PDB file of C-alpha atoms in Angstrom:
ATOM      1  CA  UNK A   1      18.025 -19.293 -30.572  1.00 71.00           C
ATOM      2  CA  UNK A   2      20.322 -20.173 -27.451  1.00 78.00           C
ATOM      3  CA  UNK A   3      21.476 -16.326 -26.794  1.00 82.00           C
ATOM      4  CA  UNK A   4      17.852 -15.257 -27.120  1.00 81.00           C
ATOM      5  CA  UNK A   5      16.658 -18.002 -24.437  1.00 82.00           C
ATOM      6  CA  UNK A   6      19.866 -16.853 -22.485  1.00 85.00           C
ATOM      7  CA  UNK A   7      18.767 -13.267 -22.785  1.00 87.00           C
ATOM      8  CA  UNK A   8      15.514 -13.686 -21.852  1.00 86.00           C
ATOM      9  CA  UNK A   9      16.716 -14.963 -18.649  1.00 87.00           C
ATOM     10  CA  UNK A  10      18.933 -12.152 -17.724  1.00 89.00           C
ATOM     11  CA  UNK A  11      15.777  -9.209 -18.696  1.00 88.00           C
ATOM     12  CA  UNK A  12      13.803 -11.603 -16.291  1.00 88.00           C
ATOM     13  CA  UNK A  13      16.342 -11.537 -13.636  1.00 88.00           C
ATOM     14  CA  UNK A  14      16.258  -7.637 -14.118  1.00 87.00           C
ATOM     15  CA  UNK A  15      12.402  -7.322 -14.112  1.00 85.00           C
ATOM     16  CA  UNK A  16      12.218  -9.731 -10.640  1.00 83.00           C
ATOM     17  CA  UNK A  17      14.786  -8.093  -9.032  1.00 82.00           C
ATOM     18  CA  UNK A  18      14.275  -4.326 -10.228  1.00 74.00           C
ATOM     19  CA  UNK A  19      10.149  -4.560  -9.886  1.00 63.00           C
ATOM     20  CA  UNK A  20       9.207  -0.983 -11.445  1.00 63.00           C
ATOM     21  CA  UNK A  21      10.826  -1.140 -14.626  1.00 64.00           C
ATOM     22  CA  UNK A  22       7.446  -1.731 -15.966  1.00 66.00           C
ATOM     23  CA  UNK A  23       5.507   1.268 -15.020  1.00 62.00           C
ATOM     24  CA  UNK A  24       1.619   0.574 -13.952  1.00 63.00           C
ATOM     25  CA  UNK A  25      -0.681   3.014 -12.301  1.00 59.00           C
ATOM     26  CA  UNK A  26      -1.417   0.836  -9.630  1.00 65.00           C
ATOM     27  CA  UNK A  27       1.522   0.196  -7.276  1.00 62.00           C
ATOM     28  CA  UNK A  28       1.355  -3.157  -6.120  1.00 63.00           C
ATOM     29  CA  UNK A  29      -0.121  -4.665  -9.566  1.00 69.00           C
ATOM     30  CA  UNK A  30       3.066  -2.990 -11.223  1.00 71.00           C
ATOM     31  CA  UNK A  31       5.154  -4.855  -8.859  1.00 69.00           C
ATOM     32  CA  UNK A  32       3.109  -7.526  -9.090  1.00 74.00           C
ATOM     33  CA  UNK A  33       3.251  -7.924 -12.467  1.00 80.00           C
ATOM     34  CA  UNK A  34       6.845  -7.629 -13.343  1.00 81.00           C
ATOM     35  CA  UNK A  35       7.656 -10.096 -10.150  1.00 82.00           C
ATOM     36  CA  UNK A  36       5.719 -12.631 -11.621  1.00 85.00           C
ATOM     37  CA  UNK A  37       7.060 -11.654 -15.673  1.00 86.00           C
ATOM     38  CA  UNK A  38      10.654 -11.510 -14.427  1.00 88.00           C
ATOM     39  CA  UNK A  39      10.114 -14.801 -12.654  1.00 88.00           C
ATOM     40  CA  UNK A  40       8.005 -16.668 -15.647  1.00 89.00           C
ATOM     41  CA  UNK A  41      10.866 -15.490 -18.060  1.00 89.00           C
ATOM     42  CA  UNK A  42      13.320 -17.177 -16.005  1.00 90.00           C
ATOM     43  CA  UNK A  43      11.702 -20.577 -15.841  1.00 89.00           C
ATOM     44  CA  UNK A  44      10.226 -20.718 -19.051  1.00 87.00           C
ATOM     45  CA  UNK A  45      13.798 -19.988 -20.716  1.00 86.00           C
ATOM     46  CA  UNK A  46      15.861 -22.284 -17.844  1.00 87.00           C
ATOM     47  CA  UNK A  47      13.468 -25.102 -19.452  1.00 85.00           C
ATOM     48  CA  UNK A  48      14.037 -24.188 -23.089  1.00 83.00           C
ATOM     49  CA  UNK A  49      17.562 -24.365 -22.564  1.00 83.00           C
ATOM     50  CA  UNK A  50      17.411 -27.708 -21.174  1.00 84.00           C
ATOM     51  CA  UNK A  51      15.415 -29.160 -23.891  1.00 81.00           C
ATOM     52  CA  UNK A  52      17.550 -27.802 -26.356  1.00 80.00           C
ATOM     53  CA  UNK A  53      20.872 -29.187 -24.972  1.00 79.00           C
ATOM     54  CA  UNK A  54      18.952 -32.669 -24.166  1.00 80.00           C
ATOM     55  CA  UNK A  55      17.364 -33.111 -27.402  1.00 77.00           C
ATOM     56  CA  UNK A  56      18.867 -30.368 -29.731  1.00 74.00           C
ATOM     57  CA  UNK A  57      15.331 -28.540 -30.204  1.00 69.00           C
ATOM     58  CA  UNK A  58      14.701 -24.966 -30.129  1.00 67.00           C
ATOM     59  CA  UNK A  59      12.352 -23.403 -28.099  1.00 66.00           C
ATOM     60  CA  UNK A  60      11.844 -20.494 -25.992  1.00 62.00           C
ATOM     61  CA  UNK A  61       8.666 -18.843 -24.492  1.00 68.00           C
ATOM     62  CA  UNK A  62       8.423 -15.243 -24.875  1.00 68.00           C
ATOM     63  CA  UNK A  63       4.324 -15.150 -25.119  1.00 74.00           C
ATOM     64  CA  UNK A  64       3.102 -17.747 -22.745  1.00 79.00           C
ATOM     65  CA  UNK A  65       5.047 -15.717 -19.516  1.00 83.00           C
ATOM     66  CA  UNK A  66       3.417 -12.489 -20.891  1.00 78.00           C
ATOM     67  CA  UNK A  67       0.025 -13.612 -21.422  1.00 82.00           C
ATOM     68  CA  UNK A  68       0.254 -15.741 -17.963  1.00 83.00           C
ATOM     69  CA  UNK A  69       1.816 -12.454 -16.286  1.00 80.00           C
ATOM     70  CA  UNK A  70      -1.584 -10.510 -17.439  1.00 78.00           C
ATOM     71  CA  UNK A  71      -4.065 -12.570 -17.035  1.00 80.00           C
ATOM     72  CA  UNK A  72      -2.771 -12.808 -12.855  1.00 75.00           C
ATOM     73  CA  UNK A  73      -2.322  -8.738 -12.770  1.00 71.00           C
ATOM     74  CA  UNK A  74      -6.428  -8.969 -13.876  1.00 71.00           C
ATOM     75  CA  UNK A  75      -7.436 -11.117 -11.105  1.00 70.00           C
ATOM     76  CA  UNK A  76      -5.466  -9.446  -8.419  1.00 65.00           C
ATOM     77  CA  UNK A  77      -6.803  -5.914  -9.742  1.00 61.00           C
ATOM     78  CA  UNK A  78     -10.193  -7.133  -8.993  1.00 58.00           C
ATOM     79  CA  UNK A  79      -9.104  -8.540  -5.676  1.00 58.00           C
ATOM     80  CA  UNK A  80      -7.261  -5.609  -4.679  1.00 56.00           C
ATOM     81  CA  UNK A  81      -9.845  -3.015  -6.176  1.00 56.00           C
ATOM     82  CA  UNK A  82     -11.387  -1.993  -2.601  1.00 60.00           C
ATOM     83  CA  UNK A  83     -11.787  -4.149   0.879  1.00 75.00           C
ATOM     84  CA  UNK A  84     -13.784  -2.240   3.502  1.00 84.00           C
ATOM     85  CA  UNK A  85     -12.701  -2.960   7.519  1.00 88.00           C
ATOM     86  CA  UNK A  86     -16.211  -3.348   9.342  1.00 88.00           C
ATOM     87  CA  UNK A  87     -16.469  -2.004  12.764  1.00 92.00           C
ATOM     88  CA  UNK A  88     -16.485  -5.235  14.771  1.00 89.00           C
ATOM     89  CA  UNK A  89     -15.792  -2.856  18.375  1.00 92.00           C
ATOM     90  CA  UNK A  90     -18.977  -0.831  18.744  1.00 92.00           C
ATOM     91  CA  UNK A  91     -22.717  -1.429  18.606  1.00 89.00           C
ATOM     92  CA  UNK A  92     -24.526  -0.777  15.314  1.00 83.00           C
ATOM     93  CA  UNK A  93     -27.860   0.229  16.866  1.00 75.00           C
ATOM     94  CA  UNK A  94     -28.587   2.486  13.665  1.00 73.00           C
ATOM     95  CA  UNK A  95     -27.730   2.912   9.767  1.00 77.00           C
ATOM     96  CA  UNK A  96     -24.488   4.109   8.163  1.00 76.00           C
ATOM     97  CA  UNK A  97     -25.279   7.796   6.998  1.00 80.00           C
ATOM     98  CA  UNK A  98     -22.662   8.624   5.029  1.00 89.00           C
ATOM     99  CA  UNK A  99     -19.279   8.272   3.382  1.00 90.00           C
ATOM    100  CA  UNK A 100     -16.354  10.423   3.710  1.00 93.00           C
ATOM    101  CA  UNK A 101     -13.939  10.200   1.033  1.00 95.00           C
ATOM    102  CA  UNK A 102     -10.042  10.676   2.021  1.00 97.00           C
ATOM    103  CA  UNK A 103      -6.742   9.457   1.322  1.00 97.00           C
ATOM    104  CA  UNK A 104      -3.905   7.457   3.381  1.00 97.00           C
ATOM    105  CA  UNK A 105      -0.120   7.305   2.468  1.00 97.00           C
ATOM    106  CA  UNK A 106       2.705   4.965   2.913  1.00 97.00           C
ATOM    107  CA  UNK A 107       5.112   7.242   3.365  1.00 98.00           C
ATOM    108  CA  UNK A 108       8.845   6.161   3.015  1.00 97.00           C
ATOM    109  CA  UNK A 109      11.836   8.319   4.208  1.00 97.00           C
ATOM    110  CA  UNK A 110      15.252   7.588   2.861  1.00 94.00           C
ATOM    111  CA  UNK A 111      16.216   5.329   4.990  1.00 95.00           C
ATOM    112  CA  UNK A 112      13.601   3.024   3.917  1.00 93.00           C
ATOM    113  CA  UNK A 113      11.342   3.538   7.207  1.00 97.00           C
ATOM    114  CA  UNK A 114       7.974   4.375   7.202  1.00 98.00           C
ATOM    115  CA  UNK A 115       5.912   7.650   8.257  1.00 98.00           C
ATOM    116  CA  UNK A 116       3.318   6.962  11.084  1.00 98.00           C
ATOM    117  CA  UNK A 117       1.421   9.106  13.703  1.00 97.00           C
ATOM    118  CA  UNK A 118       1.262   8.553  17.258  1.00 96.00           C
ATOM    119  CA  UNK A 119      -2.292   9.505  18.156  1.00 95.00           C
ATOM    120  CA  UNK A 120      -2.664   9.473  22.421  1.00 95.00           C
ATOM    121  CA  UNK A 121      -5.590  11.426  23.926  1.00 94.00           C
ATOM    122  CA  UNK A 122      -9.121  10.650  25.198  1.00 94.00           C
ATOM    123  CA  UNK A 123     -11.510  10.763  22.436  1.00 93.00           C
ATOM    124  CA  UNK A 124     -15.157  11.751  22.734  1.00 90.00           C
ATOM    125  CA  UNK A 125     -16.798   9.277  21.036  1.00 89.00           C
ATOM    126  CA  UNK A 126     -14.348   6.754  20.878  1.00 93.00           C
ATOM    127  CA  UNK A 127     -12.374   6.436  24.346  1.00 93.00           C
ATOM    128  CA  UNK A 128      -9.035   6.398  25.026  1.00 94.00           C
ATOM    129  CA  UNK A 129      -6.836   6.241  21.630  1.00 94.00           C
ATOM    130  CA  UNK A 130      -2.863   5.029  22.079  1.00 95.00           C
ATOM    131  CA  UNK A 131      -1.915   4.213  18.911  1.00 95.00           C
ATOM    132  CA  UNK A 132       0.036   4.130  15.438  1.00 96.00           C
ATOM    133  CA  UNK A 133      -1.792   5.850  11.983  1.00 97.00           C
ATOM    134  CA  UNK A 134      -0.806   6.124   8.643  1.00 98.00           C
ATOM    135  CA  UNK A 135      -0.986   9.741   7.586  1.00 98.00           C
ATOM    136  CA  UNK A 136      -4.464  11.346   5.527  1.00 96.00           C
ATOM    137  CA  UNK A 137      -6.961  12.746   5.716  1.00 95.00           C
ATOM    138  CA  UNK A 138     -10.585  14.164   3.862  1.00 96.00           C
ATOM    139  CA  UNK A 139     -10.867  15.386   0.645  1.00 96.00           C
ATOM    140  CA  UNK A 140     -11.882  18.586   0.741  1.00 92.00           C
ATOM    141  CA  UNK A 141     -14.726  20.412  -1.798  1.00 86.00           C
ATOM    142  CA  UNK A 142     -13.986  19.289  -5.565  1.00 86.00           C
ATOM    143  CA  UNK A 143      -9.721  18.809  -4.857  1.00 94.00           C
ATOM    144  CA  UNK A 144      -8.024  16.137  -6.501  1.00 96.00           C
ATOM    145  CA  UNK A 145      -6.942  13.120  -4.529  1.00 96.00           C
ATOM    146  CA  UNK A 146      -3.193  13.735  -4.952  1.00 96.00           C
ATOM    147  CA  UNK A 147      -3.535  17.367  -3.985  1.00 97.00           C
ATOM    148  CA  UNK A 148      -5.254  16.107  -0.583  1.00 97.00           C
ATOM    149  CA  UNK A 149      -2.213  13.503  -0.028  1.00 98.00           C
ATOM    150  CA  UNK A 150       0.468  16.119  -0.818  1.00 98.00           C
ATOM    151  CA  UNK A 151      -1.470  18.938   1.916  1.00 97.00           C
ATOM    152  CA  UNK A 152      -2.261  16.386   3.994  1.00 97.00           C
ATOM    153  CA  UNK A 153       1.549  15.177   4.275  1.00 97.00           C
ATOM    154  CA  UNK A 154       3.159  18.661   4.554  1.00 97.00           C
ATOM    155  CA  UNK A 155      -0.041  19.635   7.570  1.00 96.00           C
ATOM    156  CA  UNK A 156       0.977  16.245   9.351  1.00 97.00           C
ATOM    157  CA  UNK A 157       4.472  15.157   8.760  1.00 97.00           C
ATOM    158  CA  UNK A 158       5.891  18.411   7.590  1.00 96.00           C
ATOM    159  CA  UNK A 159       7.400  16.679   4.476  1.00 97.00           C
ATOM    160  CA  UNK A 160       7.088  17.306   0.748  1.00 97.00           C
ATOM    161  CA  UNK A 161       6.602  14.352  -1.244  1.00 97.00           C
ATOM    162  CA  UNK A 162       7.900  12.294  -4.677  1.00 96.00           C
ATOM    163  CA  UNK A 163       7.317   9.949  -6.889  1.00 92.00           C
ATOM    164  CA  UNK A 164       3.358   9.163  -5.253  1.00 93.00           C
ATOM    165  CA  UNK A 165       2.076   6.158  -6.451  1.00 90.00           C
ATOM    166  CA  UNK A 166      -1.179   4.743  -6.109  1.00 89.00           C
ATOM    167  CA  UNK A 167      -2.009   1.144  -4.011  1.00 87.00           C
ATOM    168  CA  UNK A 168      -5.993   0.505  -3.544  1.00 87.00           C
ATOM    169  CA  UNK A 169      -9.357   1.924  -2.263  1.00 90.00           C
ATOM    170  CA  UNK A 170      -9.996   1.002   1.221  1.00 91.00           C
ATOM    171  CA  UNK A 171     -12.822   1.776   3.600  1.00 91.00           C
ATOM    172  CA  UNK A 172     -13.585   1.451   7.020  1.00 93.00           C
ATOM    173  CA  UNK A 173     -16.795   1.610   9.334  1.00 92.00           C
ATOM    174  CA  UNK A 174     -17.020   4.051  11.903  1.00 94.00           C
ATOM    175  CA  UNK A 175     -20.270   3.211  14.344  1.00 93.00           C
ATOM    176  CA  UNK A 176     -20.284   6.440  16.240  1.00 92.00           C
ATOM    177  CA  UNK A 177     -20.068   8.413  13.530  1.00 92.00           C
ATOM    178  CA  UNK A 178     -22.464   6.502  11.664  1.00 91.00           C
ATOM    179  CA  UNK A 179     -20.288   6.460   8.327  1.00 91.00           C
ATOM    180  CA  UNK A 180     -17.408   4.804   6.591  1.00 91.00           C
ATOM    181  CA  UNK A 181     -14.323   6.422   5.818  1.00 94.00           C
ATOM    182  CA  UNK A 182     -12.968   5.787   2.140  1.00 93.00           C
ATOM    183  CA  UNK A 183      -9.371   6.100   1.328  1.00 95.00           C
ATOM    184  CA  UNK A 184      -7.469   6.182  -1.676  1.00 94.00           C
ATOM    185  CA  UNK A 185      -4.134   5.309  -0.688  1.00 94.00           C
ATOM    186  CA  UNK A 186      -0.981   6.152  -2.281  1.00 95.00           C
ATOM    187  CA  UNK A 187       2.711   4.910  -1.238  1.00 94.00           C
ATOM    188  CA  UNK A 188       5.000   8.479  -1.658  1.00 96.00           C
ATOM    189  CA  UNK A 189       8.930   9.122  -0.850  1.00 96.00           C
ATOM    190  CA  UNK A 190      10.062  11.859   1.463  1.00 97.00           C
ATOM    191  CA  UNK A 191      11.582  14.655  -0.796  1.00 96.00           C
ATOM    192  CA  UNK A 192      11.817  17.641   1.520  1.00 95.00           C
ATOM    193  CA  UNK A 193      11.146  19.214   4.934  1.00 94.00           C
ATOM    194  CA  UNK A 194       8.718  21.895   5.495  1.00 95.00           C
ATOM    195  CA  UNK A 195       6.747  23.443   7.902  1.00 93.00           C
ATOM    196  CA  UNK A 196       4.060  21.242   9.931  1.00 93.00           C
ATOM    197  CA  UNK A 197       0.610  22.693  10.305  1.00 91.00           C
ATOM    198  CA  UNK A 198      -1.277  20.913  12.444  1.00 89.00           C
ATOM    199  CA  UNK A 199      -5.196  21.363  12.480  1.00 85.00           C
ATOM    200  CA  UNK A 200      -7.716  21.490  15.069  1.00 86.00           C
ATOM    201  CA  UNK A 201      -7.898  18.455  17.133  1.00 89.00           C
ATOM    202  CA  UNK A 202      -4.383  17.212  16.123  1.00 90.00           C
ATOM    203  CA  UNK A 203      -2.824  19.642  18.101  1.00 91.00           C
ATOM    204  CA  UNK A 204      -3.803  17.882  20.822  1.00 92.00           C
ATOM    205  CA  UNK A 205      -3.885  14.081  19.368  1.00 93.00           C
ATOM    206  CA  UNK A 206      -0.929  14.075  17.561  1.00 95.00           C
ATOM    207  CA  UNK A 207       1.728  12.948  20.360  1.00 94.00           C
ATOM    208  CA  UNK A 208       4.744  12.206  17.698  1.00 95.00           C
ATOM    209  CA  UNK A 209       6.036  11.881  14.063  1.00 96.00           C
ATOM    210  CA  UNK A 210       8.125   8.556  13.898  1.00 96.00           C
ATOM    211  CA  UNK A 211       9.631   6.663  11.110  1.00 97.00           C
ATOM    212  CA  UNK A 212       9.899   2.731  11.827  1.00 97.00           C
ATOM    213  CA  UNK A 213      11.613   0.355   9.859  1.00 96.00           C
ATOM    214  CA  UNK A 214       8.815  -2.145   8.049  1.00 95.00           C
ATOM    215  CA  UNK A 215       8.881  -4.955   9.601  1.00 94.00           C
ATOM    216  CA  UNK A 216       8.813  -3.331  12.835  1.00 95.00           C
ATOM    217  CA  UNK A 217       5.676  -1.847  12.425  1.00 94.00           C
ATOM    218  CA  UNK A 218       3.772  -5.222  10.475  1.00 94.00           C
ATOM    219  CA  UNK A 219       4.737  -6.630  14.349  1.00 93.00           C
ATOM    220  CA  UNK A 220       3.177  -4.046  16.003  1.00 92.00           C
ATOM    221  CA  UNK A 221      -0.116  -4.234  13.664  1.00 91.00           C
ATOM    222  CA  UNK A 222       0.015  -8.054  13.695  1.00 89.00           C
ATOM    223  CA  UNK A 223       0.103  -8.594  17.410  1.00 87.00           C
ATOM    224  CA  UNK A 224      -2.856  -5.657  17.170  1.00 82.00           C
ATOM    225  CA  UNK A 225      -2.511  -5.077  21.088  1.00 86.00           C
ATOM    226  CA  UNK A 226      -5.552  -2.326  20.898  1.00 90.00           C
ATOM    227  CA  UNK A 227      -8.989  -1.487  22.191  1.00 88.00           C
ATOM    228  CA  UNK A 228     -11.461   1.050  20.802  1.00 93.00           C
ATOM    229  CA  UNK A 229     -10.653   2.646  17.650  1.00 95.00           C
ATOM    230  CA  UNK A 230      -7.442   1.983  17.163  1.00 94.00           C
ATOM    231  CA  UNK A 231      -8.251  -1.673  16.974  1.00 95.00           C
ATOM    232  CA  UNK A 232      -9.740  -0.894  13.495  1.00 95.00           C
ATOM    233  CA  UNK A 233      -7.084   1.271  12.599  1.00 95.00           C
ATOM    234  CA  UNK A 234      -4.470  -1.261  13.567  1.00 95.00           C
ATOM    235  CA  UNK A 235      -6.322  -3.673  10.989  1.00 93.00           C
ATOM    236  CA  UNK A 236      -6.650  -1.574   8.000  1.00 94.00           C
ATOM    237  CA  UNK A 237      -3.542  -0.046   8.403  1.00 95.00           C
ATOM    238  CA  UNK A 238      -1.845  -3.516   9.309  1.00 94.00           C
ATOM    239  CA  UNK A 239      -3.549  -4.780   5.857  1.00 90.00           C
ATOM    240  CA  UNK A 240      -2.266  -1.900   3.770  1.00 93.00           C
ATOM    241  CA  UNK A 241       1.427  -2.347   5.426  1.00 94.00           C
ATOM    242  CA  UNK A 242       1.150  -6.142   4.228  1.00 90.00           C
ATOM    243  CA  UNK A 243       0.142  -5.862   0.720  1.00 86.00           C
ATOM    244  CA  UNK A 244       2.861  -3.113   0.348  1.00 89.00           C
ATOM    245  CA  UNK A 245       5.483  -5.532   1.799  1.00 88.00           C
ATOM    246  CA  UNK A 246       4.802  -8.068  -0.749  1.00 78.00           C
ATOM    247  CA  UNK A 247       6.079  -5.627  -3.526  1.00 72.00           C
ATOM    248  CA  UNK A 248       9.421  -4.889  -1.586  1.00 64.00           C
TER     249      UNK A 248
END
């Protein structure tokens, strides 16, 4: 019963320090989960071992890490299900309308940076806008949220994308438009480079394409230096950019 304790301890090694061995739909819970399995395994077998060399019984814990692991992953699903940014920066002096449904992406290049937008021109109902954005945008007619992220990235970026995974539902209230914005958003690797085909307005808002390094960009969203819009951007944005950190 040692070498299975022993071997317990090396799979949860493996599962806490390669996170997406076990494959979930959900990005962070799948990372999520196997952190905290990996992790349980460990400590759970560490102890077994000890009790077995101090008083010569045998024990190990395969079921109690599992069922522990699980019944976390179901609270943080319902946590993490959707959180909706309200519009704290202009006046509400009338009801939301509608909702727009779109997608967002946390898109990672192979240098492990991430993809973001600088948007700098004057906006007519919001003011002056001088700021960082995730890549997205709406979901047109009856098209499948994927399909959206994967135009959306090759109009904005001018990337191709892999391995897309989705992270959460998140909305966010826009006053002057009188609606919320909801976004599915999915975390997607760079696979190749294509043409960009930038619509409408973004001709004229988009002012760059960068890739920043993580923890460069939760600074910039932390300190949230912004006025108008982009103060609300720089929140949900800044919240999406720290729940993905947590499954690096």
């Amino acid at each position: 019963m040692i070498y299975v304790s022993l071997a317990l301890v090396l799979i949860g090694l493996y599962l806490y320090l390669f996170k997406d061995v076990i494959k979930f739909k959900n990005y962070y819970l799948g990372r999520y989960f196997n952190k905290v399995l990996g992790l349980l395994l460990i400590l759970f077998n560490l102890v077994a071992l000890l009790l077995f060399l101090i008083f010569k019984v045998e024990h190990f814990f395969l079921v109690v890490p599992l069922l522990i692991s699980y019944l976390l992953t179901r609270s943080f699903s319902k946590k993490f299900n959707k959180f909706i940014i309200e519009d704290s920066v202009y006046p509400k002096d009338y009801l939301i309308q509608k909702v727009r449904k779109t997608v967002r992406g946390i898109i990672i290049n192979n240098q492990d940076e991430v993809a973001v937008i600088h948007i700098d021109f004057i906006d007519e109902l919001f003011g002056k806008r001088d700021h960082f954005e995730l890549p997205g945008g709406g979901i047109e007619n009856n098209e499948d949220p994927i399909e959206t992220l994967h135009r959306e990235i090759k109009e904005e970026l001018g990337y191709t994308i892999k391995d897309v995974h989705y992270l959460m539902d998140i909305g966010i209230e826009y006053h002057p438009l009188k609606r919320i914005d909801e976004a599915k958003v999915y975390v997607a690797y760079v696979d190749q480079q294509c043409e960009q085909n930038l619509q409408g307005i973004e001709n004229e808002a988009f002012k760059e394409i960068k890739f920043v390094k993580l923890g460069k960009l939760l600074k910039i969203y932390k300190e949230n230096k912004q006025e108008n819009v982009g103060k609300l951007i720089y929140q949900r944005d800044g919240y999406l950019l720290k729940l993905f950190s947590k499954c690096k």
